[in-house]
mmCIF file of C-alpha atoms in Angstrom:
data_model
loop_
_atom_site.group_PDB
_atom_site.id
_atom_site.type_symbol
_atom_site.label_atom_id
_atom_site.label_comp_id
_atom_site.label_asym_id
_atom_site.label_seq_id
_atom_site.Cartn_x
_atom_site.Cartn_y
_atom_site.Cartn_z
ATOM 1 C CA MET A 1 -31.883 -36.148 30.879
ATOM 2 C CA SER A 2 -30.725 -34.294 34.004
ATOM 3 C CA SER A 3 -28.721 -31.089 33.760
ATOM 4 C CA LEU A 4 -25.718 -32.831 35.306
ATOM 5 C CA MET A 5 -25.866 -35.609 32.736
ATOM 6 C CA GLU A 6 -26.184 -33.110 29.873
ATOM 7 C CA LEU A 7 -23.158 -31.208 31.133
ATOM 8 C CA SER A 8 -21.242 -34.460 31.554
ATOM 9 C CA PHE A 9 -21.793 -35.172 27.873
ATOM 10 C CA GLY A 10 -20.616 -31.657 26.970
ATOM 11 C CA GLY A 11 -17.150 -32.932 26.188
ATOM 12 C CA TRP A 12 -18.635 -35.182 23.531
ATOM 13 C CA ILE A 13 -20.124 -32.116 21.836
ATOM 14 C CA SER A 14 -16.735 -30.397 21.996
ATOM 15 C CA ALA A 15 -15.084 -33.416 20.411
ATOM 16 C CA SER A 16 -17.763 -33.420 17.700
ATOM 17 C CA ILE A 17 -17.056 -29.751 16.970
ATOM 18 C CA GLY A 18 -13.411 -30.717 16.546
ATOM 19 C CA VAL A 19 -14.390 -33.468 14.103
ATOM 20 C CA ALA A 20 -16.562 -31.110 12.045
ATOM 21 C CA ALA A 21 -13.862 -28.435 11.994
ATOM 22 C CA ARG A 22 -11.121 -30.834 11.022
ATOM 23 C CA LEU A 23 -13.153 -32.490 8.263
ATOM 24 C CA GLY A 24 -14.292 -29.123 6.873
ATOM 25 C CA VAL A 25 -18.025 -29.849 7.143
ATOM 26 C CA ALA A 26 -18.991 -26.163 7.081
ATOM 27 C CA ASP A 27 -16.897 -25.555 3.951
ATOM 28 C CA VAL A 28 -18.673 -28.345 2.077
ATOM 29 C CA LEU A 29 -22.120 -27.178 3.217
ATOM 30 C CA ALA A 30 -21.323 -23.630 2.092
ATOM 31 C CA GLU A 31 -21.667 -24.910 -1.478
ATOM 32 C CA GLU A 32 -25.156 -26.371 -0.931
ATOM 33 C CA PRO A 33 -27.163 -28.386 1.646
ATOM 34 C CA LYS A 34 -26.393 -32.101 1.573
ATOM 35 C CA SER A 35 -27.856 -35.322 2.886
ATOM 36 C CA ALA A 36 -25.732 -37.304 5.322
ATOM 37 C CA ASP A 37 -24.779 -39.724 2.527
ATOM 38 C CA GLU A 38 -23.816 -36.899 0.155
ATOM 39 C CA LEU A 39 -21.832 -35.144 2.856
ATOM 40 C CA ALA A 40 -20.021 -38.326 3.842
ATOM 41 C CA LYS A 41 -19.073 -38.932 0.203
ATOM 42 C CA SER A 42 -17.735 -35.378 -0.146
ATOM 43 C CA LEU A 43 -15.693 -35.781 3.034
ATOM 44 C CA ASP A 44 -14.556 -39.346 2.230
ATOM 45 C CA VAL A 45 -15.911 -40.745 5.508
ATOM 46 C CA LEU A 46 -18.540 -43.354 6.395
ATOM 47 C CA PRO A 47 -22.186 -42.165 6.519
ATOM 48 C CA ASP A 48 -23.071 -44.428 9.445
ATOM 49 C CA THR A 49 -20.278 -43.026 11.598
ATOM 50 C CA LEU A 50 -20.686 -39.410 10.490
ATOM 51 C CA THR A 51 -24.420 -39.279 11.258
ATOM 52 C CA PRO A 52 -24.138 -39.574 15.079
ATOM 53 C CA VAL A 53 -21.663 -36.692 15.091
ATOM 54 C CA LEU A 54 -23.985 -34.554 12.957
ATOM 55 C CA ASN A 55 -26.984 -35.386 15.131
ATOM 56 C CA ALA A 56 -25.105 -34.398 18.281
ATOM 57 C CA LEU A 57 -24.071 -31.098 16.720
ATOM 58 C CA THR A 58 -27.540 -30.207 15.431
ATOM 59 C CA MET A 59 -28.989 -31.048 18.845
ATOM 60 C CA ALA A 60 -26.521 -28.517 20.284
ATOM 61 C CA GLY A 61 -27.600 -25.891 17.733
ATOM 62 C CA ILE A 62 -24.562 -26.265 15.487
ATOM 63 C CA PHE A 63 -25.683 -26.923 11.882
ATOM 64 C CA ALA A 64 -29.343 -27.611 11.057
ATOM 65 C CA TYR A 65 -31.524 -29.858 8.910
ATOM 66 C CA ASP A 66 -33.726 -28.273 6.230
ATOM 67 C CA GLU A 67 -37.237 -29.399 5.230
ATOM 68 C CA GLN A 68 -35.772 -32.058 2.922
ATOM 69 C CA GLY A 69 -33.695 -33.499 5.754
ATOM 70 C CA ARG A 70 -30.461 -32.126 4.336
ATOM 71 C CA LEU A 71 -27.773 -30.677 6.562
ATOM 72 C CA THR A 72 -27.135 -26.927 6.249
ATOM 73 C CA ASN A 73 -25.006 -24.310 7.918
ATOM 74 C CA ASN A 74 -26.637 -21.996 10.440
ATOM 75 C CA GLU A 75 -25.488 -18.881 12.288
ATOM 76 C CA THR A 76 -23.567 -20.940 14.831
ATOM 77 C CA SER A 77 -21.764 -23.156 12.322
ATOM 78 C CA GLU A 78 -20.894 -20.398 9.828
ATOM 79 C CA PRO A 79 -17.652 -19.391 11.629
ATOM 80 C CA LEU A 80 -16.395 -22.939 11.071
ATOM 81 C CA ARG A 81 -16.002 -22.041 7.377
ATOM 82 C CA THR A 82 -12.392 -21.407 6.406
ATOM 83 C CA ASN A 83 -13.189 -18.235 4.449
ATOM 84 C CA HIS A 84 -15.702 -16.757 6.909
ATOM 85 C CA PRO A 85 -14.677 -13.167 7.861
ATOM 86 C CA GLN A 86 -14.671 -14.196 11.535
ATOM 87 C CA SER A 87 -13.573 -17.781 10.968
ATOM 88 C CA MET A 88 -12.885 -19.837 14.089
ATOM 89 C CA ARG A 89 -12.213 -23.113 12.311
ATOM 90 C CA ASN A 90 -8.609 -23.483 13.413
ATOM 91 C CA LEU A 91 -9.365 -22.298 16.937
ATOM 92 C CA ALA A 92 -12.043 -24.983 17.092
ATOM 93 C CA ILE A 93 -9.532 -27.615 15.991
ATOM 94 C CA LEU A 94 -6.908 -26.426 18.479
ATOM 95 C CA LEU A 95 -9.326 -26.307 21.415
ATOM 96 C CA ASN A 96 -11.357 -29.397 20.618
ATOM 97 C CA VAL A 97 -8.613 -31.679 19.337
ATOM 98 C CA LEU A 98 -5.197 -30.910 20.871
ATOM 99 C CA TYR A 99 -6.323 -29.236 24.090
ATOM 100 C CA PHE A 100 -9.246 -31.653 24.457
ATOM 101 C CA GLN A 101 -6.818 -34.580 24.445
ATOM 102 C CA SER A 102 -5.003 -32.913 27.338
ATOM 103 C CA LEU A 103 -8.121 -32.737 29.513
ATOM 104 C CA GLY A 104 -7.731 -36.424 30.325
ATOM 105 C CA SER A 105 -4.780 -35.363 32.486
ATOM 106 C CA LEU A 106 -6.629 -32.496 34.167
ATOM 107 C CA VAL A 107 -7.022 -34.285 37.502
ATOM 108 C CA ASP A 108 -3.246 -34.821 37.628
ATOM 109 C CA ALA A 109 -2.740 -31.150 36.753
ATOM 110 C CA VAL A 110 -4.929 -30.199 39.717
ATOM 111 C CA LYS A 111 -2.915 -32.505 41.983
ATOM 112 C CA THR A 112 0.559 -31.509 40.804
ATOM 113 C CA GLY A 113 0.294 -28.010 39.351
ATOM 114 C CA GLN A 114 1.908 -29.239 36.138
ATOM 115 C CA PRO A 115 0.172 -28.293 32.850
ATOM 116 C CA ALA A 116 -2.235 -30.992 31.688
ATOM 117 C CA LEU A 117 -0.796 -30.858 28.165
ATOM 118 C CA ASN A 118 2.708 -31.561 29.471
ATOM 119 C CA LEU A 119 1.392 -34.472 31.517
ATOM 120 C CA ARG A 120 -0.519 -35.861 28.526
ATOM 121 C CA PHE A 121 2.281 -35.610 25.953
ATOM 122 C CA GLY A 122 5.385 -35.613 28.153
ATOM 123 C CA MET A 123 6.474 -32.256 26.722
ATOM 124 C CA GLY A 124 5.336 -28.645 26.427
ATOM 125 C CA LEU A 125 3.135 -27.083 23.758
ATOM 126 C CA TYR A 126 5.963 -25.856 21.549
ATOM 127 C CA GLU A 127 7.804 -29.175 21.694
ATOM 128 C CA VAL A 128 4.564 -30.838 20.574
ATOM 129 C CA MET A 129 4.409 -28.343 17.693
ATOM 130 C CA GLU A 130 7.933 -29.243 16.603
ATOM 131 C CA GLN A 131 6.934 -32.898 16.336
ATOM 132 C CA ASP A 132 3.564 -32.287 14.646
ATOM 133 C CA PRO A 133 3.933 -29.843 11.717
ATOM 134 C CA GLU A 134 0.233 -30.021 10.842
ATOM 135 C CA MET A 135 -0.853 -29.085 14.361
ATOM 136 C CA ALA A 136 1.804 -26.341 14.347
ATOM 137 C CA ARG A 137 0.201 -24.932 11.203
ATOM 138 C CA ILE A 138 -3.207 -25.051 12.891
ATOM 139 C CA LEU A 139 -1.819 -23.257 15.962
ATOM 140 C CA ASP A 140 -0.471 -20.471 13.727
ATOM 141 C CA LEU A 141 -3.841 -20.081 12.006
ATOM 142 C CA ALA A 142 -5.737 -20.260 15.307
ATOM 143 C CA MET A 143 -3.660 -17.398 16.701
ATOM 144 C CA GLN A 144 -4.356 -15.496 13.480
ATOM 145 C CA GLU A 145 -8.088 -15.942 14.060
ATOM 146 C CA TRP A 146 -7.674 -14.830 17.675
ATOM 147 C CA THR A 147 -5.705 -11.744 16.634
ATOM 148 C CA ARG A 148 -7.998 -10.442 13.887
ATOM 149 C CA PRO A 149 -10.459 -8.414 16.034
ATOM 150 C CA VAL A 150 -7.658 -7.144 18.273
ATOM 151 C CA GLY A 151 -5.720 -5.697 15.339
ATOM 152 C CA ALA A 152 -8.779 -3.821 14.117
ATOM 153 C CA THR A 153 -9.244 -2.210 17.538
ATOM 154 C CA ILE A 154 -5.570 -1.241 17.826
ATOM 155 C CA LEU A 155 -5.786 0.434 14.424
ATOM 156 C CA GLU A 156 -8.822 2.396 15.522
ATOM 157 C CA HIS A 157 -7.433 3.710 18.797
ATOM 158 C CA PHE A 158 -3.618 3.805 18.558
ATOM 159 C CA PRO A 159 -1.899 6.668 16.673
ATOM 160 C CA PHE A 160 0.946 5.561 14.392
ATOM 161 C CA ASP A 161 2.012 8.965 13.047
ATOM 162 C CA ASN A 162 5.228 9.000 15.101
ATOM 163 C CA VAL A 163 5.971 5.296 14.698
ATOM 164 C CA THR A 164 8.088 3.914 11.859
ATOM 165 C CA SER A 165 9.196 0.528 13.196
ATOM 166 C CA ILE A 166 7.494 -2.154 15.302
ATOM 167 C CA VAL A 167 8.787 -5.331 16.925
ATOM 168 C CA ASP A 168 6.177 -7.960 17.794
ATOM 169 C CA VAL A 169 7.563 -10.286 20.460
ATOM 170 C CA GLY A 170 6.107 -13.776 20.061
ATOM 171 C CA GLY A 171 4.109 -12.531 17.084
ATOM 172 C CA GLY A 172 3.579 -15.925 15.455
ATOM 173 C CA ASN A 173 2.654 -15.696 11.789
ATOM 174 C CA GLY A 174 2.616 -11.900 11.901
ATOM 175 C CA GLU A 175 -1.142 -11.380 11.688
ATOM 176 C CA LEU A 176 -1.084 -8.317 13.952
ATOM 177 C CA LEU A 177 1.760 -6.662 12.048
ATOM 178 C CA LYS A 178 0.178 -7.536 8.703
ATOM 179 C CA THR A 179 -2.905 -5.623 9.824
ATOM 180 C CA LEU A 180 -0.931 -2.624 11.094
ATOM 181 C CA LEU A 181 1.493 -2.449 8.156
ATOM 182 C CA GLY A 182 -1.338 -2.937 5.691
ATOM 183 C CA ALA A 183 -3.086 0.156 7.031
ATOM 184 C CA HIS A 184 0.075 2.274 7.394
ATOM 185 C CA PRO A 185 2.459 2.025 4.407
ATOM 186 C CA HIS A 186 5.214 3.931 6.250
ATOM 187 C CA LEU A 187 5.602 1.213 8.903
ATOM 188 C CA ARG A 188 8.170 -1.573 8.977
ATOM 189 C CA GLY A 189 7.814 -4.560 11.278
ATOM 190 C CA THR A 190 9.759 -7.457 12.746
ATOM 191 C CA VAL A 191 8.236 -10.564 14.297
ATOM 192 C CA VAL A 192 10.446 -12.301 16.852
ATOM 193 C CA ASP A 193 9.475 -15.906 17.505
ATOM 194 C CA ARG A 194 10.721 -19.480 17.462
ATOM 195 C CA ALA A 195 12.727 -20.520 14.406
ATOM 196 C CA ASP A 196 10.136 -23.021 13.179
ATOM 197 C CA THR A 197 7.350 -20.458 13.546
ATOM 198 C CA CYS A 198 9.328 -17.813 11.650
ATOM 199 C CA ARG A 199 10.163 -20.264 8.883
ATOM 200 C CA ARG A 200 6.493 -21.168 8.327
ATOM 201 C CA ALA A 201 5.355 -17.554 8.575
ATOM 202 C CA ALA A 202 7.943 -16.218 6.131
ATOM 203 C CA ALA A 203 7.101 -18.922 3.600
ATOM 204 C CA ALA A 204 3.373 -18.231 3.928
ATOM 205 C CA LEU A 205 3.894 -14.495 3.443
ATOM 206 C CA GLN A 206 6.125 -15.070 0.416
ATOM 207 C CA ALA A 207 3.436 -17.293 -1.103
ATOM 208 C CA THR A 208 0.903 -14.447 -1.022
ATOM 209 C CA GLY A 209 2.857 -12.540 -3.667
ATOM 210 C CA ASN A 210 2.476 -9.306 -1.681
ATOM 211 C CA GLU A 211 5.916 -7.905 -2.497
ATOM 212 C CA ASP A 212 5.375 -4.686 -0.546
ATOM 213 C CA LEU A 213 4.544 -6.533 2.673
ATOM 214 C CA VAL A 214 7.332 -9.059 2.094
ATOM 215 C CA GLU A 215 9.764 -6.141 1.898
ATOM 216 C CA ARG A 216 8.465 -4.370 5.027
ATOM 217 C CA LEU A 217 7.768 -7.347 7.322
ATOM 218 C CA THR A 218 10.549 -9.639 8.486
ATOM 219 C CA PHE A 219 10.564 -12.711 10.703
ATOM 220 C CA GLN A 220 13.548 -12.982 13.019
ATOM 221 C CA PRO A 221 14.143 -16.198 14.970
ATOM 222 C CA GLY A 222 14.877 -15.381 18.570
ATOM 223 C CA ASP A 223 14.368 -16.228 22.215
ATOM 224 C CA MET A 224 12.416 -13.703 24.268
ATOM 225 C CA PHE A 225 14.106 -15.097 27.386
ATOM 226 C CA THR A 226 17.555 -14.000 26.208
ATOM 227 C CA GLU A 227 17.470 -10.989 23.869
ATOM 228 C CA ILE A 228 15.045 -8.789 21.925
ATOM 229 C CA PRO A 229 16.083 -6.722 18.845
ATOM 230 C CA SER A 230 16.681 -3.076 19.698
ATOM 231 C CA GLY A 231 15.965 0.090 17.754
ATOM 232 C CA ALA A 232 12.182 -0.052 17.258
ATOM 233 C CA ASP A 233 9.802 2.795 18.017
ATOM 234 C CA LEU A 234 7.089 0.458 19.267
ATOM 235 C CA TYR A 235 7.202 -2.970 20.874
ATOM 236 C CA VAL A 236 4.116 -5.151 21.177
ATOM 237 C CA ILE A 237 3.559 -8.467 22.918
ATOM 238 C CA LYS A 238 0.156 -10.127 22.649
ATOM 239 C CA ASN A 239 -1.266 -13.215 24.324
ATOM 240 C CA VAL A 240 2.145 -14.278 25.595
ATOM 241 C CA LEU A 241 2.605 -13.332 29.246
ATOM 242 C CA HIS A 242 -0.455 -15.238 30.454
ATOM 243 C CA ASP A 243 1.301 -18.499 29.530
ATOM 244 C CA TRP A 244 4.136 -17.754 31.968
ATOM 245 C CA ASN A 245 4.481 -17.279 35.711
ATOM 246 C CA SER A 246 5.478 -13.965 37.249
ATOM 247 C CA GLU A 247 9.214 -14.662 37.322
ATOM 248 C CA SER A 248 9.253 -15.589 33.638
ATOM 249 C CA ALA A 249 7.070 -12.593 32.747
ATOM 250 C CA VAL A 250 9.509 -10.219 34.446
ATOM 251 C CA THR A 251 12.381 -11.805 32.503
ATOM 252 C CA ILE A 252 10.567 -11.302 29.188
ATOM 253 C CA LEU A 253 9.592 -7.722 30.034
ATOM 254 C CA SER A 254 13.122 -6.937 31.243
ATOM 255 C CA ASN A 255 14.538 -8.053 27.901
ATOM 256 C CA ILE A 256 12.068 -5.816 26.081
ATOM 257 C CA SER A 257 12.985 -2.957 28.427
ATOM 258 C CA ALA A 258 16.693 -3.506 27.684
ATOM 259 C CA ALA A 259 15.998 -3.401 23.938
ATOM 260 C CA MET A 260 14.036 -0.164 24.381
ATOM 261 C CA ARG A 261 16.933 1.446 26.292
ATOM 262 C CA ASP A 262 19.462 0.442 23.626
ATOM 263 C CA ARG A 263 18.967 3.431 21.349
ATOM 264 C CA PRO A 264 20.742 6.681 20.404
ATOM 265 C CA ALA A 265 20.344 9.497 22.920
ATOM 266 C CA ASP A 266 18.471 11.659 20.414
ATOM 267 C CA ALA A 267 16.064 8.902 19.306
ATOM 268 C CA PRO A 268 12.349 9.214 20.146
ATOM 269 C CA GLU A 269 11.290 7.447 23.319
ATOM 270 C CA PRO A 270 9.998 3.961 22.436
ATOM 271 C CA MET A 271 6.737 2.501 23.685
ATOM 272 C CA LEU A 272 5.558 -0.968 24.658
ATOM 273 C CA VAL A 273 1.973 -2.196 24.364
ATOM 274 C CA ILE A 274 1.196 -5.418 26.220
ATOM 275 C CA MET A 275 -2.002 -7.161 25.098
ATOM 276 C CA ASP A 276 -2.941 -9.781 27.645
ATOM 277 C CA PRO A 277 -5.780 -10.816 29.942
ATOM 278 C CA VAL A 278 -6.145 -8.681 33.067
ATOM 279 C CA ARG A 279 -8.761 -9.793 35.568
ATOM 280 C CA GLU A 280 -10.404 -6.394 35.948
ATOM 281 C CA TYR A 281 -10.793 -6.026 32.167
ATOM 282 C CA ASP A 282 -12.133 -9.423 31.079
ATOM 283 C CA SER A 283 -15.731 -10.589 30.905
ATOM 284 C CA GLY A 284 -15.422 -12.840 33.910
ATOM 285 C CA SER A 285 -15.030 -16.051 31.915
ATOM 286 C CA VAL A 286 -14.358 -19.018 34.179
ATOM 287 C CA LEU A 287 -12.643 -20.857 31.317
ATOM 288 C CA ARG A 288 -9.470 -18.771 31.071
ATOM 289 C CA PRO A 289 -8.041 -20.043 34.393
ATOM 290 C CA LEU A 290 -8.895 -23.558 33.215
ATOM 291 C CA ILE A 291 -6.891 -23.014 30.029
ATOM 292 C CA LYS A 292 -3.914 -22.101 32.207
ATOM 293 C CA LEU A 293 -4.216 -25.502 33.892
ATOM 294 C CA VAL A 294 -3.954 -27.090 30.456
ATOM 295 C CA ILE A 295 -1.071 -25.171 28.849
ATOM 296 C CA GLY A 296 0.249 -22.554 31.308
ATOM 297 C CA GLU A 297 3.657 -22.716 32.989
ATOM 298 C CA GLN A 298 3.568 -23.977 36.569
ATOM 299 C CA GLY A 299 2.715 -21.108 38.909
ATOM 300 C CA THR A 300 0.726 -19.237 36.265
ATOM 301 C CA GLY A 301 -2.475 -17.594 37.468
ATOM 302 C CA GLU A 302 -4.878 -14.835 36.583
ATOM 303 C CA ARG A 303 -3.105 -11.488 36.513
ATOM 304 C CA THR A 304 -4.674 -8.474 38.154
ATOM 305 C CA GLU A 305 -3.868 -4.863 37.339
ATOM 306 C CA ALA A 306 -1.702 -4.809 40.465
ATOM 307 C CA ASP A 307 0.230 -7.852 39.200
ATOM 308 C CA ILE A 308 0.855 -6.180 35.839
ATOM 309 C CA ARG A 309 2.049 -2.976 37.489
ATOM 310 C CA ARG A 310 4.363 -4.906 39.816
ATOM 311 C CA GLU A 311 5.885 -6.939 36.968
ATOM 312 C CA THR A 312 6.366 -3.962 34.649
ATOM 313 C CA THR A 313 7.950 -1.934 37.468
ATOM 314 C CA ALA A 314 10.353 -4.799 38.190
ATOM 315 C CA ALA A 315 11.307 -4.751 34.494
ATOM 316 C CA GLY A 316 12.071 -1.026 34.469
ATOM 317 C CA LEU A 317 8.834 0.016 32.790
ATOM 318 C CA GLN A 318 6.099 2.468 33.722
ATOM 319 C CA VAL A 319 2.442 1.821 32.903
ATOM 320 C CA LEU A 320 0.776 4.764 31.178
ATOM 321 C CA SER A 321 -2.714 3.367 30.610
ATOM 322 C CA ILE A 322 -4.779 0.183 30.565
ATOM 323 C CA SER A 323 -7.666 -0.144 28.105
ATOM 324 C CA PRO A 324 -10.052 -3.000 27.238
ATOM 325 C CA LEU A 325 -9.639 -4.912 23.966
ATOM 326 C CA PRO A 326 -11.746 -7.579 22.240
ATOM 327 C CA MET A 327 -11.275 -11.259 23.119
ATOM 328 C CA ASP A 328 -11.094 -10.473 26.865
ATOM 329 C CA LEU A 329 -7.708 -8.779 26.521
ATOM 330 C CA ALA A 330 -6.435 -5.469 27.840
ATOM 331 C CA ALA A 331 -3.937 -3.101 26.207
ATOM 332 C CA ILE A 332 -1.290 -1.986 28.701
ATOM 333 C CA ALA A 333 0.688 0.956 27.291
ATOM 334 C CA CYS A 334 4.135 1.390 28.866
ATOM 335 C CA LYS A 335 7.184 3.586 28.584
ATOM 336 C CA LEU A 336 10.627 3.241 30.118
ATOM 337 C CA ALA A 337 10.747 4.155 33.787
ATOM 338 C CA PRO A 338 13.227 6.913 34.646
ATOM 339 C CA ALA A 339 16.686 5.525 35.302
ATOM 340 C CA VAL A 340 17.588 5.338 38.969
ATOM 341 C CA ALA A 341 20.607 7.482 39.749
#
């Protein structure tokens, strides 16, 4: 088969990954290797229709067959397990189910500049989430998986001695703040996000039985385009700005800046850490701009360091440093710019 033909069938492999992730194949195989018939019975699917999917995945190096012809996990499939320390199961579902469906509208996105997902579903990502609670849950968990390595790096390199309160703008299910508050018992945190997101996140946290974290971490429904809670020592915003064009990004950052300025005169100066892709600090992946064509607001593009500095300046902020983070993100530390007389 020619290289072009193999690449043309690549989408079929992606769809098969989505099937395996959604069915929980890796979770079942974590118990023991299974024949196709045994696996199909465990998953309550048909053996004859499951086998082509499994064969495609093993051909791509995802899962393997042992000497008895039974399917097993391998190094590549292990992160599809729900309880794997670096699990990517929900990310795989999000990318290879919801976003994959949107790729059918990619040519229209190229022609019009409208996000492919909006063209496919007739609404934006968050409106889709409101109508599909199960996919909304998967989105929350996918962002948790995406956040995990970033939180560990922030803990390692950011000093929290002079910080007592943190606001995470668009913080989803609170994974970043759970990591930070878990390591620093003196911290309190607030996640600001959509009402439906906050409702799911608060219920999930309550269900853990972690009374200390329940008491120190709150979820506050809000709109980052109108107002951000004031009074925090540290504001963070991760994986948000890249979904919006420059005008929208300046609006969001200006609201954070206004919240930072709304404090007593003798209060410590607050900080903002933006965690977002910056062209000079990513690994050069060609896929990130493609993702923007699928879900990004019209006019969204790759941000350079110059773009970030221009947008933060317009919002009344001053960049102090830019440092690389895992997952092709950069940490942009900011303080309030001096007030203009």
